[in-house]
mmCIF file of C-alpha atoms in Angstrom:
data_model
loop_
_atom_site.group_PDB
_atom_site.id
_atom_site.type_symbol
_atom_site.label_atom_id
_atom_site.label_comp_id
_atom_site.label_asym_id
_atom_site.label_seq_id
_atom_site.Cartn_x
_atom_site.Cartn_y
_atom_site.Cartn_z
ATOM 1 C CA MET A 1 0.000 0.000 0.000
ATOM 2 C CA THR A 2 1.214 3.480 -0.862
ATOM 3 C CA THR A 3 1.364 5.967 2.010
ATOM 4 C CA ILE A 4 0.099 9.345 0.841
ATOM 5 C CA THR A 5 0.794 12.644 2.558
ATOM 6 C CA THR A 6 -1.837 15.374 2.482
ATOM 7 C CA ILE A 7 0.142 17.433 -0.006
ATOM 8 C CA GLU A 8 0.693 14.409 -2.272
ATOM 9 C CA ARG A 9 -3.028 13.614 -2.111
ATOM 10 C CA GLN A 10 -3.833 17.185 -3.123
ATOM 11 C CA ALA A 11 -1.426 16.945 -6.054
ATOM 12 C CA ALA A 12 -2.860 13.629 -7.227
ATOM 13 C CA GLN A 13 -6.386 15.029 -6.929
ATOM 14 C CA ALA A 14 -5.418 18.113 -8.963
ATOM 15 C CA TYR A 15 -3.938 15.824 -11.629
ATOM 16 C CA LEU A 16 -7.142 13.767 -11.724
ATOM 17 C CA ARG A 17 -9.271 16.916 -11.988
ATOM 18 C CA LEU A 18 -7.120 18.008 -14.923
ATOM 19 C CA LEU A 19 -7.624 14.639 -16.616
ATOM 20 C CA GLU A 20 -11.387 14.761 -16.113
ATOM 21 C CA SER A 21 -11.598 18.373 -17.303
ATOM 22 C CA THR A 22 -9.546 17.572 -20.375
ATOM 23 C CA ARG A 23 -11.731 14.602 -21.200
ATOM 24 C CA ALA A 24 -14.901 16.673 -20.781
ATOM 25 C CA VAL A 25 -13.669 19.538 -22.939
ATOM 26 C CA LEU A 26 -12.183 17.431 -25.722
ATOM 27 C CA THR A 27 -15.182 15.132 -26.062
ATOM 28 C CA ASP A 28 -17.576 18.040 -26.567
ATOM 29 C CA PRO A 29 -17.282 19.303 -30.167
ATOM 30 C CA GLN A 30 -18.540 22.744 -29.127
ATOM 31 C CA LEU A 31 -15.963 23.099 -26.361
ATOM 32 C CA ALA A 32 -12.958 21.474 -28.034
ATOM 33 C CA PRO A 33 -11.928 24.624 -29.939
ATOM 34 C CA TYR A 34 -11.664 26.435 -26.606
ATOM 35 C CA ALA A 35 -9.636 23.736 -24.850
ATOM 36 C CA GLY A 36 -6.588 25.944 -24.355
ATOM 37 C CA VAL A 37 -8.585 28.638 -22.607
ATOM 38 C CA MET A 38 -10.788 26.269 -20.627
ATOM 39 C CA LEU A 39 -7.925 24.123 -19.373
ATOM 40 C CA THR A 40 -5.573 26.937 -18.367
ATOM 41 C CA ARG A 41 -6.749 27.004 -14.762
ATOM 42 C CA PRO A 42 -6.780 23.216 -14.180
ATOM 43 C CA MET A 43 -3.301 22.963 -15.767
ATOM 44 C CA ALA A 44 -1.952 25.730 -13.541
ATOM 45 C CA GLU A 45 -3.534 24.160 -10.460
ATOM 46 C CA ALA A 46 -2.027 20.756 -11.266
ATOM 47 C CA ASP A 47 1.411 22.238 -12.031
ATOM 48 C CA GLU A 48 1.451 24.158 -8.750
ATOM 49 C CA ALA A 49 0.257 21.171 -6.711
ATOM 50 C CA LEU A 50 2.789 18.820 -8.326
ATOM 51 C CA ARG A 51 5.641 21.244 -7.641
ATOM 52 C CA ALA A 52 4.522 21.767 -4.034
ATOM 53 C CA ALA A 53 4.446 18.010 -3.451
ATOM 54 C CA GLY A 54 7.817 17.446 -5.120
ATOM 55 C CA LEU A 55 6.165 15.375 -7.835
ATOM 56 C CA ALA A 56 7.051 17.518 -10.834
ATOM 57 C CA GLY A 57 9.169 15.240 -12.988
ATOM 58 C CA ASN A 58 8.437 12.228 -10.783
ATOM 59 C CA GLU A 59 5.794 10.547 -12.917
ATOM 60 C CA ASP A 60 6.355 7.126 -11.385
ATOM 61 C CA ARG A 61 5.467 8.319 -7.871
ATOM 62 C CA LEU A 62 2.573 10.451 -9.161
ATOM 63 C CA LEU A 63 1.003 7.570 -11.075
ATOM 64 C CA ARG A 64 1.341 5.258 -8.071
ATOM 65 C CA LEU A 65 -0.437 7.868 -5.935
ATOM 66 C CA VAL A 66 -3.171 8.340 -8.530
ATOM 67 C CA SER A 67 -3.632 4.591 -8.765
ATOM 68 C CA SER A 68 -3.831 4.337 -5.000
ATOM 69 C CA LEU A 69 -6.509 7.045 -4.875
ATOM 70 C CA ARG A 70 -8.557 5.452 -7.615
ATOM 71 C CA ASP A 71 -8.342 2.027 -5.934
ATOM 72 C CA SER A 72 -9.381 3.342 -2.532
ATOM 73 C CA PRO A 73 -13.131 2.788 -1.924
ATOM 74 C CA SER A 74 -13.098 5.071 1.104
ATOM 75 C CA THR A 75 -11.858 8.176 -0.694
ATOM 76 C CA ALA A 76 -13.714 10.393 -3.111
ATOM 77 C CA TRP A 77 -10.565 11.499 -4.972
ATOM 78 C CA GLY A 78 -11.843 14.880 -5.998
ATOM 79 C CA ARG A 79 -13.136 15.842 -2.569
ATOM 80 C CA ALA A 80 -11.024 14.413 0.247
ATOM 81 C CA GLY A 81 -7.858 16.013 1.395
#
């Protein structure tokens, strides 16, 4: 089991929010042309959170944390922290 600090959890959650936002924008033909504008804030949030947690450039650790969050039935990944 992966032990997750609060700051790592926040970073993984920001990354997941970015993924979900990207999926939502790019699958809507009316929104897709505005993807750059609409995703600016989630990208900035994820970048800041990853840097703060020391995960920028550490994709292996980030993906293990994300996997751990997604596998955890007791955690709503977008809401807990």
